[in-house]
PDB file of C-alpha atoms in Angstrom:
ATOM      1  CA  UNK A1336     118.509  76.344  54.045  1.00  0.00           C
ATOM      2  CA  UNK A1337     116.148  75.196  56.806  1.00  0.00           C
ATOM      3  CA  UNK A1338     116.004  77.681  59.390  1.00  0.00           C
ATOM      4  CA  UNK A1339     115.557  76.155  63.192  1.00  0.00           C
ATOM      5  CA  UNK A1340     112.086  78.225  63.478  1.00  0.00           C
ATOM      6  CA  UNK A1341     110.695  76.656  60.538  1.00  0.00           C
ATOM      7  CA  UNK A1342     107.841  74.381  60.841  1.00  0.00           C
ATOM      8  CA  UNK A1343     108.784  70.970  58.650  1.00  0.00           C
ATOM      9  CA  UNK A1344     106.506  70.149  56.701  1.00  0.00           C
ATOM     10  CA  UNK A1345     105.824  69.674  52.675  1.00  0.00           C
ATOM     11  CA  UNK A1346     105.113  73.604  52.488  1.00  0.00           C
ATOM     12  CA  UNK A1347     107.880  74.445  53.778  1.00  0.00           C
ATOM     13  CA  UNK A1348     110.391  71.885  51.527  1.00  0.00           C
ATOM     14  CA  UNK A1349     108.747  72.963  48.312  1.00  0.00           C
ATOM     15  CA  UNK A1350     109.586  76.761  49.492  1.00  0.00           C
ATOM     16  CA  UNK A1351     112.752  75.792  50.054  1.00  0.00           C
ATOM     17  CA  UNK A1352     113.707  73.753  47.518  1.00  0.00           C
ATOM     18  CA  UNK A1353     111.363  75.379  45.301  1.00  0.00           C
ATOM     19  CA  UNK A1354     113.958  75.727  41.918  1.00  0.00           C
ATOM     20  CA  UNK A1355     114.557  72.040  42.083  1.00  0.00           C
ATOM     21  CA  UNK A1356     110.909  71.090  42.575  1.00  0.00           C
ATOM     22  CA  UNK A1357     109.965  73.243  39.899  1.00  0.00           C
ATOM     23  CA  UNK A1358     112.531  71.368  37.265  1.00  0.00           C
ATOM     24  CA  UNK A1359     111.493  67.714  37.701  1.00  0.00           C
ATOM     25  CA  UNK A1360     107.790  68.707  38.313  1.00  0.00           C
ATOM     26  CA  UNK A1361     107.682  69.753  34.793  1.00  0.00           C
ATOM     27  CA  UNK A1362     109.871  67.306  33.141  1.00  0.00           C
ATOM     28  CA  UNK A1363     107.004  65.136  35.053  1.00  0.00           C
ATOM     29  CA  UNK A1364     104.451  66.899  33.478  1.00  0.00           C
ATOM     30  CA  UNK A1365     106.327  66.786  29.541  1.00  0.00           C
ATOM     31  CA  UNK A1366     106.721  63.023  30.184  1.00  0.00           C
ATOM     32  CA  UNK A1367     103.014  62.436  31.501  1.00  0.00           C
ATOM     33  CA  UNK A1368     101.750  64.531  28.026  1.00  0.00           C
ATOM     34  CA  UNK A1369     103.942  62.234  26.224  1.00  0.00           C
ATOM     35  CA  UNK A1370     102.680  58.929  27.422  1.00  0.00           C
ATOM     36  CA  UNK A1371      99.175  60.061  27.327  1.00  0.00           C
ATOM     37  CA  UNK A1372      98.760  60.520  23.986  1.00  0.00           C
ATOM     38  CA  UNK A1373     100.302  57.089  23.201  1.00  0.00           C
ATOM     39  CA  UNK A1374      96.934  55.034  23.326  1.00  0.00           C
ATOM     40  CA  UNK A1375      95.626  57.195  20.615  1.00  0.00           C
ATOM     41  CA  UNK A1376      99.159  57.005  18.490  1.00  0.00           C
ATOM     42  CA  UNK A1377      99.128  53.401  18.778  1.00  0.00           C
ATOM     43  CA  UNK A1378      95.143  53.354  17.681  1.00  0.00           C
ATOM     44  CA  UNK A1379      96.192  55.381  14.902  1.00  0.00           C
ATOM     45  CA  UNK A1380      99.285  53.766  14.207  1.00  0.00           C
ATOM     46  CA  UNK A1381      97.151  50.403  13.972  1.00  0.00           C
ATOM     47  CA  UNK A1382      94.413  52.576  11.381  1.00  0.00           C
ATOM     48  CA  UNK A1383      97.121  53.277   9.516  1.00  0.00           C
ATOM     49  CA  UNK A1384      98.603  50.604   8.572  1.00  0.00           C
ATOM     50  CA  UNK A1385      96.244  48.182   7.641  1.00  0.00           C
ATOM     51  CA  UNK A1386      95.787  50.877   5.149  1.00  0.00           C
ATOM     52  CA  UNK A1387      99.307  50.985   3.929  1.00  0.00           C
ATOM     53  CA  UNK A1388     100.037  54.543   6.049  1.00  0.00           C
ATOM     54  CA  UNK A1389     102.970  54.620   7.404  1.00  0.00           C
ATOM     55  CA  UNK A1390     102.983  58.514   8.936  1.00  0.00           C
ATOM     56  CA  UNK A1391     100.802  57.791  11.942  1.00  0.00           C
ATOM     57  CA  UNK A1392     103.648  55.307  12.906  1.00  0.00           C
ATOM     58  CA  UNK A1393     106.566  57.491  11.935  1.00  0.00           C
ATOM     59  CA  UNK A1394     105.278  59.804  14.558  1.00  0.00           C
ATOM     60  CA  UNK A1395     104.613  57.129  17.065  1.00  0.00           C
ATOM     61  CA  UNK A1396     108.401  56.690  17.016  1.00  0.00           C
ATOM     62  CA  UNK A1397     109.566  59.687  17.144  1.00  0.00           C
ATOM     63  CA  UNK A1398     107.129  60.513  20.341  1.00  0.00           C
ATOM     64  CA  UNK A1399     108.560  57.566  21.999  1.00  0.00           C
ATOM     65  CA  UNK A1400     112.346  58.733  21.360  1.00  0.00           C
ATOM     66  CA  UNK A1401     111.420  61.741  23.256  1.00  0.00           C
ATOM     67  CA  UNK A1402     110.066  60.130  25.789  1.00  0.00           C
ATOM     68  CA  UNK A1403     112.788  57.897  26.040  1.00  0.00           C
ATOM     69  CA  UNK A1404     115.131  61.150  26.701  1.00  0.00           C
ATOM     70  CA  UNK A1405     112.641  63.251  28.729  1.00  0.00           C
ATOM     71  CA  UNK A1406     112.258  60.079  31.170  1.00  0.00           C
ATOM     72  CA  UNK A1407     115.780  59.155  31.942  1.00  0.00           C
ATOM     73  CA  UNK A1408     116.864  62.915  32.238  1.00  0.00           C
ATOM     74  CA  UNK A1409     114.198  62.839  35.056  1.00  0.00           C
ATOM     75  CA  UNK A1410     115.293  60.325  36.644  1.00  0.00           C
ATOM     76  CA  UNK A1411     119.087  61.471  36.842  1.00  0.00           C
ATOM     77  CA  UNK A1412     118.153  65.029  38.244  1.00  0.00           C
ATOM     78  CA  UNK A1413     116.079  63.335  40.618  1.00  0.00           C
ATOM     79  CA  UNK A1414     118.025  61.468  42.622  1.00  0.00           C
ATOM     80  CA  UNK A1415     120.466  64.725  42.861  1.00  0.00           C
ATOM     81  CA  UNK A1416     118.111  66.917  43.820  1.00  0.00           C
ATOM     82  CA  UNK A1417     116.034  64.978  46.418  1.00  0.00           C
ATOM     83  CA  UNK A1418     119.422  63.720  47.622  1.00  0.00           C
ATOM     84  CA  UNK A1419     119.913  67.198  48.829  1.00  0.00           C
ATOM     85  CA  UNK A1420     116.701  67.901  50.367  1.00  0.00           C
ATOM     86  CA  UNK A1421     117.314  64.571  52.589  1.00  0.00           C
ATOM     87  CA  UNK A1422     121.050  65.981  53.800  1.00  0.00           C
ATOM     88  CA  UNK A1423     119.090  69.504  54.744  1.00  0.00           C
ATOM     89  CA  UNK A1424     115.735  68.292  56.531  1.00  0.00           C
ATOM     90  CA  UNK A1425     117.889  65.159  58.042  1.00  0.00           C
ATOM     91  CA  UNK A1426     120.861  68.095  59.290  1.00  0.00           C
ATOM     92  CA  UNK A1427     117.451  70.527  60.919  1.00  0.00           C
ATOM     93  CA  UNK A1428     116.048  67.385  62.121  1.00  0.00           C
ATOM     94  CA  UNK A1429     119.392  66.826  64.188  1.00  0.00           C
ATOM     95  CA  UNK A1430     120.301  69.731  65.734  1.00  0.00           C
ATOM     96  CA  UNK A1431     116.421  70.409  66.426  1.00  0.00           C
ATOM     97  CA  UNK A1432     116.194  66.670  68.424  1.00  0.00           C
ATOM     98  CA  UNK A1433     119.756  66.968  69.829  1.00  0.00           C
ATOM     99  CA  UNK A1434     118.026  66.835  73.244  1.00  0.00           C
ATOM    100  CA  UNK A1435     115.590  64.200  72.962  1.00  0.00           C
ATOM    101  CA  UNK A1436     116.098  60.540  73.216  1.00  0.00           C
ATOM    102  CA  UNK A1437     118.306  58.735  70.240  1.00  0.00           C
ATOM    103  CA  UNK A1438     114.936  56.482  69.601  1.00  0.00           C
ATOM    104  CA  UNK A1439     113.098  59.478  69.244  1.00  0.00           C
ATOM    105  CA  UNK A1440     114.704  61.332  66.917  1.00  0.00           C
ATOM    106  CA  UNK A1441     115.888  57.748  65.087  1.00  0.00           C
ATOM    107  CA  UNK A1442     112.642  57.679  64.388  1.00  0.00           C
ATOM    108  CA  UNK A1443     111.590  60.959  63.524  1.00  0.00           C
ATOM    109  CA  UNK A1444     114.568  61.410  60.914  1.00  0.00           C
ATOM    110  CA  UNK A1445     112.955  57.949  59.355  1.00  0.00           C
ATOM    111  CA  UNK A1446     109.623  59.547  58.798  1.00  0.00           C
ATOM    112  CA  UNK A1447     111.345  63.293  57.741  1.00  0.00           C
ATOM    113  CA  UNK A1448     112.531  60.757  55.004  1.00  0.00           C
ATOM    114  CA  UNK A1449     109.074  60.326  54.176  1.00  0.00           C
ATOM    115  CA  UNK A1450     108.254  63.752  53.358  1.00  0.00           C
ATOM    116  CA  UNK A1451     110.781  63.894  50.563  1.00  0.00           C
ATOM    117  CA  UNK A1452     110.345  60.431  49.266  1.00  0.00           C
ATOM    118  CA  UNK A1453     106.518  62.161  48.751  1.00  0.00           C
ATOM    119  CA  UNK A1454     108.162  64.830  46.803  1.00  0.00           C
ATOM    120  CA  UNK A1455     110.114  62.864  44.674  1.00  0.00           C
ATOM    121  CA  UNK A1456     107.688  59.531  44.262  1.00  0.00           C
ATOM    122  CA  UNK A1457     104.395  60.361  45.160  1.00  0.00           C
ATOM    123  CA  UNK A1458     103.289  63.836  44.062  1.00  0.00           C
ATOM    124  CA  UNK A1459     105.125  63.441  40.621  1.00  0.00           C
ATOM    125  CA  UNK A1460     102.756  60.637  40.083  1.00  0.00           C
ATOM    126  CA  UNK A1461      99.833  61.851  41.602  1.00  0.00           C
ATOM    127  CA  UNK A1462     100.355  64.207  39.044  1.00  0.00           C
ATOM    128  CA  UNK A1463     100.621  61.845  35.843  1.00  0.00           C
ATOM    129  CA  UNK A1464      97.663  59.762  37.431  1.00  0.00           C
ATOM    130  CA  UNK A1465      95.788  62.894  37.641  1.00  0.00           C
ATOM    131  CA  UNK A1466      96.516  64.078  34.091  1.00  0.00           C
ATOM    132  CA  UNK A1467      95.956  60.512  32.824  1.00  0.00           C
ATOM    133  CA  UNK A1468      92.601  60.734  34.204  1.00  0.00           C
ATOM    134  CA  UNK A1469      92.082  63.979  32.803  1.00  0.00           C
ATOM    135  CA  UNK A1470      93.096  63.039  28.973  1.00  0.00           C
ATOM    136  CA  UNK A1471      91.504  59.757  29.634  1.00  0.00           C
ATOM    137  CA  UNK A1472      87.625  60.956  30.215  1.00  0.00           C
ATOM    138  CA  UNK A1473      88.364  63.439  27.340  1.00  0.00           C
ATOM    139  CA  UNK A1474      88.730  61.234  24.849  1.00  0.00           C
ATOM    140  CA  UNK A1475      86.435  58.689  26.132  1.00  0.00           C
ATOM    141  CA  UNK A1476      84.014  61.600  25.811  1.00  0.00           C
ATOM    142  CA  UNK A1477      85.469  62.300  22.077  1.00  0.00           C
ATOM    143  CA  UNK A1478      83.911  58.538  21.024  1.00  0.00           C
ATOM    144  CA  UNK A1479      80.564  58.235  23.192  1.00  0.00           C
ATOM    145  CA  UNK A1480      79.371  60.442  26.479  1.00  0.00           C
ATOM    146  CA  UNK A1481      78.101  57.322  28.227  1.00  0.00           C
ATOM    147  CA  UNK A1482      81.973  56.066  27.989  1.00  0.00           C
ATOM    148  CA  UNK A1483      83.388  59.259  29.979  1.00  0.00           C
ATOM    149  CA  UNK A1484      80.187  58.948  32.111  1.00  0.00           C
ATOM    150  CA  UNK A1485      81.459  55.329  33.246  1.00  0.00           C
ATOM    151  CA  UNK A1486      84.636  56.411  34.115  1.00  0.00           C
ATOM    152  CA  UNK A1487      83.894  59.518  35.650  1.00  0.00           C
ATOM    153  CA  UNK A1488      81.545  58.261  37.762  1.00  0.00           C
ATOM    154  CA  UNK A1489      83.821  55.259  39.050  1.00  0.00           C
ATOM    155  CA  UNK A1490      86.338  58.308  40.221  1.00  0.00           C
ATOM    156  CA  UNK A1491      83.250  59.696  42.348  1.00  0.00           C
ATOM    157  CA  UNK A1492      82.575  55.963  44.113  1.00  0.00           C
ATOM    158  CA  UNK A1493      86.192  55.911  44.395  1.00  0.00           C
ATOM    159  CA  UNK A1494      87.035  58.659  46.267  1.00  0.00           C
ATOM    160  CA  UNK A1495      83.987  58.516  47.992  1.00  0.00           C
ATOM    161  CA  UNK A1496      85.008  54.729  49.267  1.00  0.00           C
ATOM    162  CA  UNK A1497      88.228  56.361  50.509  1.00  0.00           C
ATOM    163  CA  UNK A1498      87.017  59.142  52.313  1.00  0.00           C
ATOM    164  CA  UNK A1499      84.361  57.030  54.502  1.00  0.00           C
ATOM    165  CA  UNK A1500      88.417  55.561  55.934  1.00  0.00           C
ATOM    166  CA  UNK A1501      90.390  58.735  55.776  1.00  0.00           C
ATOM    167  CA  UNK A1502      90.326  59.034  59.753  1.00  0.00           C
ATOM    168  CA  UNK A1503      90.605  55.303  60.649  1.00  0.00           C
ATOM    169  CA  UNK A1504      94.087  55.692  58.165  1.00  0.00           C
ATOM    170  CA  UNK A1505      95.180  58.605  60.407  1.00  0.00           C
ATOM    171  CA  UNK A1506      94.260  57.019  63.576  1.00  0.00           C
ATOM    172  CA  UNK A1507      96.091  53.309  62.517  1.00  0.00           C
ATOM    173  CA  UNK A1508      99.269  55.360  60.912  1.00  0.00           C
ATOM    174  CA  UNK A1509      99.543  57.826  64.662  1.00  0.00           C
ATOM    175  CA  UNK A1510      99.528  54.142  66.998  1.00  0.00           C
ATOM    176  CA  UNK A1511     102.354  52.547  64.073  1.00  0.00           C
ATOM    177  CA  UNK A1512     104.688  55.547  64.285  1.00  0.00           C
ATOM    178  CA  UNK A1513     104.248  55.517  68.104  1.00  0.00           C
ATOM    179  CA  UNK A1514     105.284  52.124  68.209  1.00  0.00           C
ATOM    180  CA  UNK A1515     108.401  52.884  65.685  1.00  0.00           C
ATOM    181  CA  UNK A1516     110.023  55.462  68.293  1.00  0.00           C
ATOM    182  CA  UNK A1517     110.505  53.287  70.471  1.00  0.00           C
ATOM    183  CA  UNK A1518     112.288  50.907  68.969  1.00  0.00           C
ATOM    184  CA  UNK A1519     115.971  51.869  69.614  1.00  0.00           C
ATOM    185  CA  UNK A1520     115.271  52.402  73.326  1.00  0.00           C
ATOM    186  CA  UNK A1521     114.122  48.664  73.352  1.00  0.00           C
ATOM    187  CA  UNK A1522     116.903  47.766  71.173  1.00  0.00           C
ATOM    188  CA  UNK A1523     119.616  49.466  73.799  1.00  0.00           C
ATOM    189  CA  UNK A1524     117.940  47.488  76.833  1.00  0.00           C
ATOM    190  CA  UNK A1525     118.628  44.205  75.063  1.00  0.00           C
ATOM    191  CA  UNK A1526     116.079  42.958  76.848  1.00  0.00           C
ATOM    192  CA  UNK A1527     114.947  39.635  74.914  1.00  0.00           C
ATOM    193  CA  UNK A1528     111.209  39.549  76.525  1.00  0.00           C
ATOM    194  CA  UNK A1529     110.818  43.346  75.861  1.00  0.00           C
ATOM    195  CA  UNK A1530     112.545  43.565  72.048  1.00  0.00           C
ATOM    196  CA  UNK A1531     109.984  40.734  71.358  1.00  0.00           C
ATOM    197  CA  UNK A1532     106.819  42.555  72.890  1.00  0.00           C
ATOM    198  CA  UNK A1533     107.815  45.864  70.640  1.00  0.00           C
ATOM    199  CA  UNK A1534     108.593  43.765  67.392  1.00  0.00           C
ATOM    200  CA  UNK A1535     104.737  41.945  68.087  1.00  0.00           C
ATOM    201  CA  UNK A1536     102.982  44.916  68.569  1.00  0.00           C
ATOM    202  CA  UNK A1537     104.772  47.158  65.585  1.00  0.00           C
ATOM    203  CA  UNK A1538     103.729  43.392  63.719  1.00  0.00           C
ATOM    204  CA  UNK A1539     100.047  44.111  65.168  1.00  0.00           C
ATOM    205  CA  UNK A1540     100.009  47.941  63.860  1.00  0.00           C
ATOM    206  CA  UNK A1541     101.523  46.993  60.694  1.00  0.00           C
ATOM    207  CA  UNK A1542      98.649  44.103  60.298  1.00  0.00           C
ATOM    208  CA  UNK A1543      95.946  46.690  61.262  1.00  0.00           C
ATOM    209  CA  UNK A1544      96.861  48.929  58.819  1.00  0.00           C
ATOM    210  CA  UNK A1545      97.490  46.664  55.761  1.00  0.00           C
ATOM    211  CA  UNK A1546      94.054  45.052  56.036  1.00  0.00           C
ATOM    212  CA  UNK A1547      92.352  48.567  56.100  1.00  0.00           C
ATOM    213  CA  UNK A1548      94.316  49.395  53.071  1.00  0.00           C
ATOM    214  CA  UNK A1549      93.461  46.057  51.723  1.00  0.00           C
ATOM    215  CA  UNK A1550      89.659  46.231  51.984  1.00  0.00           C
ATOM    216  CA  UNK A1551      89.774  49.949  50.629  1.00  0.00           C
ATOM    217  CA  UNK A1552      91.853  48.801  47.694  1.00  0.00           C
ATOM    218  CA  UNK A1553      89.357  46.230  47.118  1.00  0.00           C
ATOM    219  CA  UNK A1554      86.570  47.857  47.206  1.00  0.00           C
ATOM    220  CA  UNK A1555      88.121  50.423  44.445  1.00  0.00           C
ATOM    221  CA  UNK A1556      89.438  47.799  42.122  1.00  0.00           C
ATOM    222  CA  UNK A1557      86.150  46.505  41.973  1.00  0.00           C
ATOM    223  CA  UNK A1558      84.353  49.915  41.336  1.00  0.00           C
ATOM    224  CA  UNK A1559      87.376  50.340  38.687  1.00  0.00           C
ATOM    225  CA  UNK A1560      87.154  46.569  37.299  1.00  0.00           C
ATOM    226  CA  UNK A1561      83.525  46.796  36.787  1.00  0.00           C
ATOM    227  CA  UNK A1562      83.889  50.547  34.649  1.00  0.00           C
ATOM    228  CA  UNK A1563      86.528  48.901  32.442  1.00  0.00           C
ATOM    229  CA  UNK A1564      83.849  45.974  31.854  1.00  0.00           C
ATOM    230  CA  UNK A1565      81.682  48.070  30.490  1.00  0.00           C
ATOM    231  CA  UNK A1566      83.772  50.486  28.606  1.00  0.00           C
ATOM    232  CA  UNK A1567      84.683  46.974  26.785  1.00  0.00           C
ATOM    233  CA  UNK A1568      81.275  46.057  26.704  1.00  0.00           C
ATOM    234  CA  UNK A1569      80.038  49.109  24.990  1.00  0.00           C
ATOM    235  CA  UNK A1570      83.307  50.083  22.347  1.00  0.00           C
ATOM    236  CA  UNK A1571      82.518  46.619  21.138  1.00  0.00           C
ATOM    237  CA  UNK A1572      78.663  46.379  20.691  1.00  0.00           C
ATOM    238  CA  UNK A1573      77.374  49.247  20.058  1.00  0.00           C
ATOM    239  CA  UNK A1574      79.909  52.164  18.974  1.00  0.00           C
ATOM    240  CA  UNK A1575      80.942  50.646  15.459  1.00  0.00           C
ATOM    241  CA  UNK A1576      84.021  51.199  16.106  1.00  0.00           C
ATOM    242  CA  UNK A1577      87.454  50.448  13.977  1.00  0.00           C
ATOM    243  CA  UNK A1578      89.767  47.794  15.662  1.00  0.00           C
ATOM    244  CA  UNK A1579      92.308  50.999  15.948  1.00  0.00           C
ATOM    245  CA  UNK A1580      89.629  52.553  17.761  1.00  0.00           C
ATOM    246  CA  UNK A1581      88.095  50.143  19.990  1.00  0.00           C
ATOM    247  CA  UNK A1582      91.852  49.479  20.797  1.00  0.00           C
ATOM    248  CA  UNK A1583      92.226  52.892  21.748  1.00  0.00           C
ATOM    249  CA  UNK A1584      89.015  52.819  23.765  1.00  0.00           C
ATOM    250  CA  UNK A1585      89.875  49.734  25.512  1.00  0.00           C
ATOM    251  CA  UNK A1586      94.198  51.397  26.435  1.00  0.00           C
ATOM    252  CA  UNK A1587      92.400  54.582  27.872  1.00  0.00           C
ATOM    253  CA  UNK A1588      89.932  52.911  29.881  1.00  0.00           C
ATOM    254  CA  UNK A1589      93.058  50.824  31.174  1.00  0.00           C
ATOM    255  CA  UNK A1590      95.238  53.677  31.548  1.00  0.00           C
ATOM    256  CA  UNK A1591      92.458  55.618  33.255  1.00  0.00           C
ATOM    257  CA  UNK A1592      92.143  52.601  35.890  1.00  0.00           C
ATOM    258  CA  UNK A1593      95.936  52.510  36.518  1.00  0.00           C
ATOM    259  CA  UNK A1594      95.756  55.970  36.762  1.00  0.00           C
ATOM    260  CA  UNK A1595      92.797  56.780  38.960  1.00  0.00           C
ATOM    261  CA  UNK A1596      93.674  53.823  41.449  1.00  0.00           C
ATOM    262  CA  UNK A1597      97.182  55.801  42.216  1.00  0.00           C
ATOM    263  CA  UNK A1598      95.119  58.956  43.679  1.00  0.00           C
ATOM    264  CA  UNK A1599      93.832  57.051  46.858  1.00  0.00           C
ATOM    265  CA  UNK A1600      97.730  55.949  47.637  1.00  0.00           C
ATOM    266  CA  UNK A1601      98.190  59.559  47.463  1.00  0.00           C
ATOM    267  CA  UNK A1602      95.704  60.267  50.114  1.00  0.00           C
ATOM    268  CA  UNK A1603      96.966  58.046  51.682  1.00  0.00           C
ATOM    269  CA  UNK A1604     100.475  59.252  52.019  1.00  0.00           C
ATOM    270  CA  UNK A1605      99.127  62.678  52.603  1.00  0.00           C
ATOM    271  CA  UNK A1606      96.939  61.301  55.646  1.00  0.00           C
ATOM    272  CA  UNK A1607     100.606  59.478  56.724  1.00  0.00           C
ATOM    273  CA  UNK A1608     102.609  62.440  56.409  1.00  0.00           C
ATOM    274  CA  UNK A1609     100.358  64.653  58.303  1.00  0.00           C
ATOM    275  CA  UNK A1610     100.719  62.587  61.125  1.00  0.00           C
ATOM    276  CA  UNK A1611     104.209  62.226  61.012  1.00  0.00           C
ATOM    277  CA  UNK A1612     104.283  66.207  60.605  1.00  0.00           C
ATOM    278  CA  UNK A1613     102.500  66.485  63.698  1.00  0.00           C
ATOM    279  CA  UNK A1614     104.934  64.305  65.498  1.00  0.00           C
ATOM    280  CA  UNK A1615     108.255  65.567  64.111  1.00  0.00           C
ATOM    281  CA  UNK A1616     107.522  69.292  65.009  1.00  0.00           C
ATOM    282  CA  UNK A1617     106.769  68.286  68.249  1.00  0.00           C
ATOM    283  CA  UNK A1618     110.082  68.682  69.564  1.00  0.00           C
ATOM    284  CA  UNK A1619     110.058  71.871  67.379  1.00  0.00           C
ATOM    285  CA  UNK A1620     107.951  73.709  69.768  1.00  0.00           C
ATOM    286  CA  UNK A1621     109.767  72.531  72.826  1.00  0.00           C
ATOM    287  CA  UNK A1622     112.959  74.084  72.273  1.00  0.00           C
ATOM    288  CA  UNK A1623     111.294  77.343  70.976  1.00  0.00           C
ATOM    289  CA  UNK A1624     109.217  77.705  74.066  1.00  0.00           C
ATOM    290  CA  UNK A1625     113.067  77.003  76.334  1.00  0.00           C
ATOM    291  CA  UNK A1626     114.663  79.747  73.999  1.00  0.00           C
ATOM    292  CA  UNK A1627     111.419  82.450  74.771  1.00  0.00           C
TER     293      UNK A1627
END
């Protein structure tokens, strides 16, 4: 599976693991199509019957009895084939840390975790949010430029916002995770005064890093809040729009907020995990240089 020479890291998981990833990566991708063409069904749906037409809501249902499949079929493969991946990279992990201190690789094994829980949570939805966003300026475009404009320019200031904290994110993740390996070697010296000291200072890290996250989140919601204003604003006073349609306008503005707001978490687990890859292959290159 994992060979002891390997580097670990996300490359070299999806390589592995690469039939597995492949299947409920695209049962992702059926389910995101699926739920992003529900606005516009619903908006339809809504057209339709105030007109006495029921088709548009026929199809609505049978979209979301598909969906209802595709989504728990997911779901069930998932935790199967992630499962796996955790035995193998938590087995290499082992043997490649059996000379290091239990805290250490305690530790390390914790954040290896990580790495799949990325696979399995966060790049599946980085995905969706990233399609979302996609489908969502489309057919903001389809009803008025200035609509896609909004929202494509509140992705710009967004990203832009998160990049100006990319490096403080690394720097605050690097002095949490070298707090967390230590934390069985203080547990095994039982000593009250020091367990205390490492349980402040992980608190301190911990603190650090949520109010960075908090003020960058802020920041975005507000660039994000403000484009969904407008989007409002305009559907409502100056397009002419159907109720079905300013509905519609209104659910993909919405959809591309909750959407676009789940790409910085995603850079943010990518800045995490290549931190923690760093770390974790550390030990990696020790015991290749002993067996040269």
């Amino acid at each position: 599976m994992i060979a002891l020479a390997d580097h670990l890291s996300i490359g070299t998981l999806i390589r592995t693991f690469w039939g597995r990833i492949t299947i409920t990566w695209g049962l992702t991708l059926i389910e995101t199509a699926l739920f992003a063409v529900l606005p516009l069904m619903i908006g339809q749906s809504i057209d339709g019957l105030l007109n006495d037409n029921w088709t548009p809501f026929t199809q609505l249902i049978l979209i979301l009895l598909v969906l209802l499949c595709v989504a728990a079929g997911r779901r069930i493969y998932d935790t199967r084939a992630y499962g796996t991946m955790r035995v193998e990279l938590g087995k290499a992990q082992a043997e490649r840390g059996k000379d290091d201190p239990v805290s250490v690789i305690n530790a390390r094994v914790s954040m290896g975790r990580e790495m799949v829980d990325f696979l399995e949570d966060t790049a599946p939805t980085s995905m969706t949010a990233l399609v979302q966003v996609l489908v969502s300026v489309g057919i903001l475009l389809s009803f008025h430029g200035n609509l896609a404009i909004s929202a494509g320019g509140a992705l710009v200031l967004m990203l832009t916002i998160y990049g100006v904290f990319s490096r403080r994110f690394f720097r605050l993740n690097s002095a949490l995770n070298e707090v967390a390996e230590g934390q069985v070697h203080r547990l095994e010296g039982r000593d009250p005064k020091a367990i205390a000291k490492h349980f402040l200072g992980l608190r301190r890290e911990e603190v650090r890093l949520s109010d960075t996250e908090s003020l960058v989140y802020g920041l975005i919601f507000a660039v994000l809040l403000t484009m969904l204003a407008y989007n409002l604003w305009f559907a409502a006073t100056r397009l002419g729009s159907t109720p079905g349609q300013i509905f519609s306008v209104v659910a993909y503005s919405q959809e591309f907020l909750q959407a676009a707001v789940q790409l910085p978490f995603a850079l943010q687990a990518l800045t995490r995990l290549s931190e923690i890859t760093e770390r974790i292959n550390r030990s990696t290159s020790e015991i290749l240089e002993d067996s040269q």
